[in-house]
Short mmCIF file of C-alpha atoms in Angstrom, two decimals:
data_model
loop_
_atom_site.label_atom_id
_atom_site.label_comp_id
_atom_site.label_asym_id
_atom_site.label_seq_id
_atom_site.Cartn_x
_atom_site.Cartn_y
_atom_site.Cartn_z
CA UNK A 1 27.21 -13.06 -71.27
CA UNK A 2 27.28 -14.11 -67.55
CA UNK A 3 24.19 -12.05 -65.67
CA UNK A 4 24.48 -10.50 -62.38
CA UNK A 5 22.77 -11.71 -59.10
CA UNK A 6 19.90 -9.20 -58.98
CA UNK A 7 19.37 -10.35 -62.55
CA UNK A 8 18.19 -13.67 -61.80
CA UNK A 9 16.89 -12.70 -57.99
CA UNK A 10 14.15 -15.74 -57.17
CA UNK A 11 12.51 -13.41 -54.78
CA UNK A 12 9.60 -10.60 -55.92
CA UNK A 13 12.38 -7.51 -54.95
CA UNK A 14 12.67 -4.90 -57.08
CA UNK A 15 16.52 -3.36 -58.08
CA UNK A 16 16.85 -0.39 -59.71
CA UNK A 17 20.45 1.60 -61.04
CA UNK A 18 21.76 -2.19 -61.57
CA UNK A 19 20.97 -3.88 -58.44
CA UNK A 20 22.77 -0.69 -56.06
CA UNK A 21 18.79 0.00 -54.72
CA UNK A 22 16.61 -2.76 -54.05
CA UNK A 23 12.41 -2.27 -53.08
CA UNK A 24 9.98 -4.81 -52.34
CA UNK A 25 7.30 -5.73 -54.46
CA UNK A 26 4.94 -3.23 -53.87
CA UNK A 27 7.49 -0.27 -53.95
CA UNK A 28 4.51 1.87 -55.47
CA UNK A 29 3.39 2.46 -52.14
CA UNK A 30 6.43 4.59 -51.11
CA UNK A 31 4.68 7.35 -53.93
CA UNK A 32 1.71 7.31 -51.48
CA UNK A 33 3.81 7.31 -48.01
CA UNK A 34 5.93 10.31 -49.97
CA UNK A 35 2.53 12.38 -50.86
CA UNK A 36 1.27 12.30 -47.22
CA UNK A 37 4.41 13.62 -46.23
CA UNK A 38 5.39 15.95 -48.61
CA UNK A 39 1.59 18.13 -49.52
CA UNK A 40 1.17 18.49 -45.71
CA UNK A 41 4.69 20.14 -45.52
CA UNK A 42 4.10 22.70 -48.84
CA UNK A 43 0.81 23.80 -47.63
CA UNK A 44 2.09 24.74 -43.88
CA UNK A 45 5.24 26.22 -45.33
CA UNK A 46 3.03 28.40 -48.06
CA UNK A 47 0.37 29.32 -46.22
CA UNK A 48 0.34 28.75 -42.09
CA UNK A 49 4.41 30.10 -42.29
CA UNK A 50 3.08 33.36 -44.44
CA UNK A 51 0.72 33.80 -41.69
CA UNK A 52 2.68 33.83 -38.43
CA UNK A 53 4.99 36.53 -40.83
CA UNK A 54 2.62 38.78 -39.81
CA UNK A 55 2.38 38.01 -36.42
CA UNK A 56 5.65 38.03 -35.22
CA UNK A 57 7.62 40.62 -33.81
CA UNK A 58 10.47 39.70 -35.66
CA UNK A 59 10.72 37.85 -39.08
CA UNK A 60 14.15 35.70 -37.77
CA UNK A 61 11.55 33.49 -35.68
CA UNK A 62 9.38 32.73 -38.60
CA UNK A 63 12.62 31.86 -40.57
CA UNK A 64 13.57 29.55 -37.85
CA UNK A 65 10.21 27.60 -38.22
CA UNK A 66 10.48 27.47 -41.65
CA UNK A 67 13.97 25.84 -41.45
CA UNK A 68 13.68 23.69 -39.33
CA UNK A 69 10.46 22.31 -40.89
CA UNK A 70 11.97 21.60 -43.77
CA UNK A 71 15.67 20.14 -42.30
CA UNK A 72 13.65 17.47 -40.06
CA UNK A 73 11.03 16.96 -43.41
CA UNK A 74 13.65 15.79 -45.08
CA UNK A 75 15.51 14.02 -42.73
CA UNK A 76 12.29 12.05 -42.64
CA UNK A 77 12.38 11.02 -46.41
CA UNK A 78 15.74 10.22 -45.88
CA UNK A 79 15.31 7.57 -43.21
CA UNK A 80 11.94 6.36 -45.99
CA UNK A 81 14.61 5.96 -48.43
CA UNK A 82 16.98 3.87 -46.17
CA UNK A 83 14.34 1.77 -44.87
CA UNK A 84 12.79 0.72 -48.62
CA UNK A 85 16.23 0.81 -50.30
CA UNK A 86 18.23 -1.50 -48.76
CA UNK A 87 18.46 -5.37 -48.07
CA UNK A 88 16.74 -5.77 -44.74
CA UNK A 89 18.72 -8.49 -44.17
CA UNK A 90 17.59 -11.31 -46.29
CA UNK A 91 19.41 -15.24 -46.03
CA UNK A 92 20.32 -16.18 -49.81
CA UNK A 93 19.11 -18.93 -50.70
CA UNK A 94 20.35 -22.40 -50.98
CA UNK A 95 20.66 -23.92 -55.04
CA UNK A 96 21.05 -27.11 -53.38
CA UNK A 97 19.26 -28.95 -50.51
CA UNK A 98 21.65 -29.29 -47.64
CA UNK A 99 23.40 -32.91 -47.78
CA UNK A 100 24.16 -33.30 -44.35
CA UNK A 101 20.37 -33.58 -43.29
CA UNK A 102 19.42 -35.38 -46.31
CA UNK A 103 17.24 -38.57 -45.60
CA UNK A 104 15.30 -40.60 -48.48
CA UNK A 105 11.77 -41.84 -48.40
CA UNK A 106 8.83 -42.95 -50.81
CA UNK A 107 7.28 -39.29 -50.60
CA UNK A 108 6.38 -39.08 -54.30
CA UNK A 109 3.48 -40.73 -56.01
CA UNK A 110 4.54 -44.42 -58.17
CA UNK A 111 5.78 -43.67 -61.69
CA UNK A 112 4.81 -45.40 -64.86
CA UNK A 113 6.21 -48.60 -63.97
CA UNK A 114 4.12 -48.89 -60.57
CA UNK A 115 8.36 -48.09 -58.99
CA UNK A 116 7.83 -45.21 -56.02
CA UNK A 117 10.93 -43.17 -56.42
CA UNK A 118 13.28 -42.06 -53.38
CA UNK A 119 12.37 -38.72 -52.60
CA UNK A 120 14.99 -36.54 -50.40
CA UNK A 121 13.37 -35.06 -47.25
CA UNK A 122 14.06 -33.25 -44.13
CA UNK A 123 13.44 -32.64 -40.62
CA UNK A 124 11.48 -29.90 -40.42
CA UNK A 125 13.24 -28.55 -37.41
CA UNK A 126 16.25 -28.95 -35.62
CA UNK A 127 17.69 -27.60 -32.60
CA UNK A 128 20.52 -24.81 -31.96
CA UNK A 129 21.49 -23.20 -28.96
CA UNK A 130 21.31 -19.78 -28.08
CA UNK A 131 23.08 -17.90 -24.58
CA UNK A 132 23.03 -21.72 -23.78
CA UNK A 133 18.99 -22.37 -24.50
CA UNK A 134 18.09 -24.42 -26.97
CA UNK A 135 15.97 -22.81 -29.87
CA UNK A 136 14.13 -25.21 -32.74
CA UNK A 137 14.47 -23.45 -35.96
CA UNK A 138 12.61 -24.31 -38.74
CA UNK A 139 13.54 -25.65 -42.98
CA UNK A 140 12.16 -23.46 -45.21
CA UNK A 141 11.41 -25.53 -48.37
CA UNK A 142 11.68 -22.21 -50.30
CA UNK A 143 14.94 -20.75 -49.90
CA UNK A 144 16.25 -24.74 -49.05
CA UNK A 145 18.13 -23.73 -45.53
CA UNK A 146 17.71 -24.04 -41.82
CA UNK A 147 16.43 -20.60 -40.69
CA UNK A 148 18.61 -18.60 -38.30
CA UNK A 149 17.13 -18.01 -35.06
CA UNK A 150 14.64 -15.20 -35.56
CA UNK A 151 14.32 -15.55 -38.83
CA UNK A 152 10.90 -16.05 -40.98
CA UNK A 153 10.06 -16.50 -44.71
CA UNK A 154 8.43 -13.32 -46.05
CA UNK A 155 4.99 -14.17 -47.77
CA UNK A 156 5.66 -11.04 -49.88
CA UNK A 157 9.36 -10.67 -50.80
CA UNK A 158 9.29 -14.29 -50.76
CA UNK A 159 12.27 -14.38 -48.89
CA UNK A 160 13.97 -15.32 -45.49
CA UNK A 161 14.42 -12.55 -43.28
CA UNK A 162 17.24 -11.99 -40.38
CA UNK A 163 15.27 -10.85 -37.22
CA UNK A 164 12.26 -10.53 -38.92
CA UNK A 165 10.02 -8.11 -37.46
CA UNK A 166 6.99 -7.61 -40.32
CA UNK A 167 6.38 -6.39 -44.00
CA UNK A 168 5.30 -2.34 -43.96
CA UNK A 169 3.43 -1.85 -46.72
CA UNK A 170 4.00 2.05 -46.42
CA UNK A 171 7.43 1.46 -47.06
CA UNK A 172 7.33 -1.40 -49.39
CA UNK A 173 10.08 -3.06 -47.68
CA UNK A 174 10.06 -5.87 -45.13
CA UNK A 175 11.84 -4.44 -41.61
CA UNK A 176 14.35 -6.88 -40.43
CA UNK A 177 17.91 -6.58 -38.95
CA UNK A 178 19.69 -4.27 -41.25
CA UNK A 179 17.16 -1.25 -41.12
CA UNK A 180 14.77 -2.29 -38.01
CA UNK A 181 16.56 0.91 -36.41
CA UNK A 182 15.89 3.51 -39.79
CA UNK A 183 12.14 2.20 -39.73
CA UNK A 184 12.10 3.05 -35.72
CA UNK A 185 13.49 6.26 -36.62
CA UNK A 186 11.36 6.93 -39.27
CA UNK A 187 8.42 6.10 -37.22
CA UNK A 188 9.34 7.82 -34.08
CA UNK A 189 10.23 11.27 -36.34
CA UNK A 190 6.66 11.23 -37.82
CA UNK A 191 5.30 11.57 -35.22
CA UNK A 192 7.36 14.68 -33.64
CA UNK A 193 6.56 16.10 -37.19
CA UNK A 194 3.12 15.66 -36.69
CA UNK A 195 3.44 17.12 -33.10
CA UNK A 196 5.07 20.00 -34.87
CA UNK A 197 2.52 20.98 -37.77
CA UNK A 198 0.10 20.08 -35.16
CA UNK A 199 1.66 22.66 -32.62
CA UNK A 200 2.18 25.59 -35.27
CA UNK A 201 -1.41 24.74 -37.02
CA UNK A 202 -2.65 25.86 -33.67
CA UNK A 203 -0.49 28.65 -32.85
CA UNK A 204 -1.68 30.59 -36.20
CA UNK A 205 -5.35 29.75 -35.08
CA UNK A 206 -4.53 31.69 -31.55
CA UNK A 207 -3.37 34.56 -33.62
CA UNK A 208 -5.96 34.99 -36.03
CA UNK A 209 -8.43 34.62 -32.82
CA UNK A 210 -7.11 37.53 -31.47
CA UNK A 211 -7.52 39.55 -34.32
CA UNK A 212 -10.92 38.27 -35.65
CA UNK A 213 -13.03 37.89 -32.07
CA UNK A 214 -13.98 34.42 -32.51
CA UNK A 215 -12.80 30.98 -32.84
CA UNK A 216 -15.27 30.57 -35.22
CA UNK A 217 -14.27 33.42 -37.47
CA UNK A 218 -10.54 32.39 -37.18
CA UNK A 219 -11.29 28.92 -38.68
CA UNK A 220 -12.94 30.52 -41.45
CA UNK A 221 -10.14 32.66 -42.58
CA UNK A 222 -7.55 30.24 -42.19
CA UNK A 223 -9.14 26.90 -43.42
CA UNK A 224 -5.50 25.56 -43.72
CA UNK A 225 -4.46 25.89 -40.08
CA UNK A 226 -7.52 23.67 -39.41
CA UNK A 227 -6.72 21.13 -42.08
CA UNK A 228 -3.38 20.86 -41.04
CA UNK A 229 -4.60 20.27 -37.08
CA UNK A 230 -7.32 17.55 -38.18
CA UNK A 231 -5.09 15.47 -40.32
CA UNK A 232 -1.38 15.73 -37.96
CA UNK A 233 -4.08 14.83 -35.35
CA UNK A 234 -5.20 11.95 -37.05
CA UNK A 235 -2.16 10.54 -38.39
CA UNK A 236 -0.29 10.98 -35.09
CA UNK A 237 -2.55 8.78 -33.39
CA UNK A 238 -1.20 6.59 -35.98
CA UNK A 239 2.37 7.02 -36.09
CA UNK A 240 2.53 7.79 -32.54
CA UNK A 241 0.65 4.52 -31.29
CA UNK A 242 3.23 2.57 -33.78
CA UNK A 243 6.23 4.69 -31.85
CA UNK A 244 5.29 3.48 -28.39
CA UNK A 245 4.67 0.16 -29.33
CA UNK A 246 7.47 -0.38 -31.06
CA UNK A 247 9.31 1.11 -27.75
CA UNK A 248 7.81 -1.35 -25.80
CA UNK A 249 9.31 -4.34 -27.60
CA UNK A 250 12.71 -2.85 -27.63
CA UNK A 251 12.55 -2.82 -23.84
CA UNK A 252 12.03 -6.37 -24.19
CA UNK A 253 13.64 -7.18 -27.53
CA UNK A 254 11.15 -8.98 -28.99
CA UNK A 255 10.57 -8.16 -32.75
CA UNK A 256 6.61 -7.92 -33.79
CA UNK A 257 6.36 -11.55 -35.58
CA UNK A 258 7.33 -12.63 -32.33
CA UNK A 259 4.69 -10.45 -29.89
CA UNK A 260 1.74 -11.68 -32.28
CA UNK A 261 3.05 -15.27 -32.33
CA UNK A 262 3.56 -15.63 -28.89
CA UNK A 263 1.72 -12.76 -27.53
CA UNK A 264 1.41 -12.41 -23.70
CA UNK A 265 2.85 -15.80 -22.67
CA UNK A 266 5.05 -16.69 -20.32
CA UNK A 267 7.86 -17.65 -21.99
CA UNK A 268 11.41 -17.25 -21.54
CA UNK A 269 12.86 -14.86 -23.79
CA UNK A 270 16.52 -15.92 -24.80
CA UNK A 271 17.25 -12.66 -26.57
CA UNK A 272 16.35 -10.11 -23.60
CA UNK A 273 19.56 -8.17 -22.45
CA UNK A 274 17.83 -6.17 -20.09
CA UNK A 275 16.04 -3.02 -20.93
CA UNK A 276 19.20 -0.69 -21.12
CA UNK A 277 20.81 -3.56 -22.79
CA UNK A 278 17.96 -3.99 -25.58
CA UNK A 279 17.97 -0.41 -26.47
CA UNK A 280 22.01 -0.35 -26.95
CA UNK A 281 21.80 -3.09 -29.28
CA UNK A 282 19.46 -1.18 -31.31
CA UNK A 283 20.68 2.17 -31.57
CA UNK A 284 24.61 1.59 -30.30
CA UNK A 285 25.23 -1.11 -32.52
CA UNK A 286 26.83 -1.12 -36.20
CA UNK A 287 24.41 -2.35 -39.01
CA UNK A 288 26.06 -5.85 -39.92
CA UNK A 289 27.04 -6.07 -44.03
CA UNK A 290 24.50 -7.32 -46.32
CA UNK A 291 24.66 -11.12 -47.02
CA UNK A 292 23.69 -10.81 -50.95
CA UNK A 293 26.46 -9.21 -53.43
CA UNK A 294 23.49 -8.10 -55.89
CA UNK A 295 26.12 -6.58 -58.37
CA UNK A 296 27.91 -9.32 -58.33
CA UNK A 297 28.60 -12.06 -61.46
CA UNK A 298 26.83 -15.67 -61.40
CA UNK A 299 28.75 -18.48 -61.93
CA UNK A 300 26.89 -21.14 -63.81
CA UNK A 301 27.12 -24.78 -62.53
CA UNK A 302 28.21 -26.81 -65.28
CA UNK A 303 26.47 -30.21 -65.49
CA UNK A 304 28.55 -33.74 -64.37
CA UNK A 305 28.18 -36.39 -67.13
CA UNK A 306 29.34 -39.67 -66.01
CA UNK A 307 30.56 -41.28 -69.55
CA UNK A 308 29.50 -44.43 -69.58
CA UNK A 309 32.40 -47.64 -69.75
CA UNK A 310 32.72 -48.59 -73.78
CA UNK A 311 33.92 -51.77 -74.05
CA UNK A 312 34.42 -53.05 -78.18
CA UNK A 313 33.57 -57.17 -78.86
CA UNK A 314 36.50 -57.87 -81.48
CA UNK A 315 35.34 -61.64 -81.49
CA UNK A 316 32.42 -61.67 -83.60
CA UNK A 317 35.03 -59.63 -86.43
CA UNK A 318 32.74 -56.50 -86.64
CA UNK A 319 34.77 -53.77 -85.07
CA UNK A 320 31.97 -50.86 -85.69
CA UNK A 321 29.30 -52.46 -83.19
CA UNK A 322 30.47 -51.64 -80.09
CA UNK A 323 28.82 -53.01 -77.04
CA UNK A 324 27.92 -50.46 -74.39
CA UNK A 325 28.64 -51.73 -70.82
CA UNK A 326 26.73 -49.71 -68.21
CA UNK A 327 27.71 -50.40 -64.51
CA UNK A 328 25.02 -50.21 -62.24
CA UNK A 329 26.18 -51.37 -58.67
CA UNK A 330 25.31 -48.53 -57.40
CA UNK A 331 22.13 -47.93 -58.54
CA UNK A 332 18.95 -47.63 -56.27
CA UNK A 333 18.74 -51.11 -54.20
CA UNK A 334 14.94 -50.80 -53.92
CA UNK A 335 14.56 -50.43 -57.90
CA UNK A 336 16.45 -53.71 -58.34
CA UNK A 337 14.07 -55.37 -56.18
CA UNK A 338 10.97 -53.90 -57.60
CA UNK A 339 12.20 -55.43 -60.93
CA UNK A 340 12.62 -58.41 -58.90
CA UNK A 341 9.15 -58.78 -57.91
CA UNK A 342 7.36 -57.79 -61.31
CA UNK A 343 10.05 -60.25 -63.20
CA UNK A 344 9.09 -62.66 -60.45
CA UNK A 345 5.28 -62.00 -60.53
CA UNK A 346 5.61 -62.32 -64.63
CA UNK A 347 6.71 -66.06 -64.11
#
């Protein structure tokens, strides 16, 4: 029975409902990234919310917090779940070494005749030209290709990656072309959640103030408010810091493999549009199709046997002996004269 492509996937992905979702290797993490999001959410909405019931003139306003907490909570998972579940935009790989590169050399150790063997090898870069500059891209012994421009082998997917930007281990998912703009989003919309929590956290605290005297007293008898404060204050130093920096290399299109490679250096940057430019190709542009047709059927090579030239010897009278003729002209020049040598050296 022929097997599907995510069936026999060489990299570490994971697929799941027959290759439609794919994850990266350590898709456990999205439980934990899911947690931090979700508790924080049920204990403002069930206790913080119940409080400012009381406090407001009005219930409609509390209602209002209360949706919208939970509309832009889960819009949040849902940019989580496009960022882990889809193919960040990964090269497939090669089952052959390209031909048209293909030089020989005597890379391998001697075999058990003292013969080195011809070994295929290739440059390890080569030049292409982008907006008229040339760019060296690199051959990835892995996947067997020539690396697009931008692109970089993933040490954890163990795969090539289209505008590779880095591996997020809180989304178990490497961020590359085809969801460098849902990670962003994601990012970007933790943080105003945080802001949020943070903002309402503190609001109840005001209220409770008022009634119990003391800022003191208030933290006491709503432990939750403060919780909630402490950890959107902690985690938006984290999610916020990622937001702005992550703004700053849109401005300049340049992708985070590529700020820690090159860092601060002076160097021309081939991809920069201009800030107004960089941002529209992020957030204006359509999200290219996916190389890789997981779902789709292998098709098994099938083997080429050269049979070799039988030739039967009628002369000697036995018909049933036949005498195998092999033709070797085009066998491996440098073998021939290896035998050469040893024949030679025998004498």
């Amino acid at each position: 029975m022929a097997k599907r492509v995510y069936q026999v996937w060489k990299g570490r992905n994971i697929f799941f409902f027959k290759g439609r979702l794919m994850f990266g290797p350590d898709a456990r993490s999205l439980v934990i990234t899911f947690l931090l999001i979700v508790v924080p959410i049920v204990i403002f909405c069930t206790n913080v919310a119940r409080n400012l019931l009381h406090e407001f003139p009005t219930h409609n306003a509390v209602y209002v917090i209360l949706v919208v907490t939970i509309l832009f909570t889960i819009y949040v998972l849902v940019l989580l779940f496009l960022t882990s579940a889809r193919d960040p935009g990964i090269v497939p790989r090669n089952s052959h070494p390209p031909e048209e590169d293909t030089g020989y050399g005597f890379l391998d150790p001697v075999d058990a005749c003292g013969r080195h063997t011809p070994t295929p090898w290739f440059p390890r870069t080569k030049e292409v030209f982008v907006n008229g500059v040339p760019v060296k891209v690199k051959y990835c012994n892995t996947c067997m290709i020539y690396r697009p421009p931008r692109c970089s082998h993933c040490s954890v997917c163990d795969n090539c990656v289209e505008r590779f930007d880095h591996h997020c281990p809180w989304v178990g998912q490497c961020i590359g072309l085809r969801n460098y703009r849902d990670f962003f989003l994601f990012v970007s919309s933790s943080a105003l959640l945080c802001i949020f929590i943070f903002a309402m956290s503190a609001l109840n605290i005001k209220f409770v103030m008022d009634d119990h005297g003391t800022l003191w007293k208030a933290m006491k008898e709503s432990p939750a408010s403060v919780i909630l404060m402490v950890y959107s204050f902690i985690f938006l130093w984290f999610v916020g810091g990622l937001t702005c920096f992550h703004l700053y290399l849109i401005g300049r299109n340049q992708t985070t493999n590529e700020n820690f490679r090159y860092g601060a250096a002076n160097r021309q940057n081939v991809y920069d549009r201009g800030c107004f430019g960089n941002f529209r190709e992020v957030f204006c542009t359509k999200t290219k199709p996916s190389r890789n047709n997981f779902r789709a059927y292998v098709q098994e090579e099938m083997p080429m046997h050269i049979a070799p030239e039988v030739k039967i010897d009628d002369s000697e009278g036995d018909s049933r002996t036949p005498e195998v003729k092999i033709d070797d002209s085009e066998g491996d020049s440098r073998t021939k004269v290896q035998d050469n040598l040893e024949i030679d050296n025998d004498l």
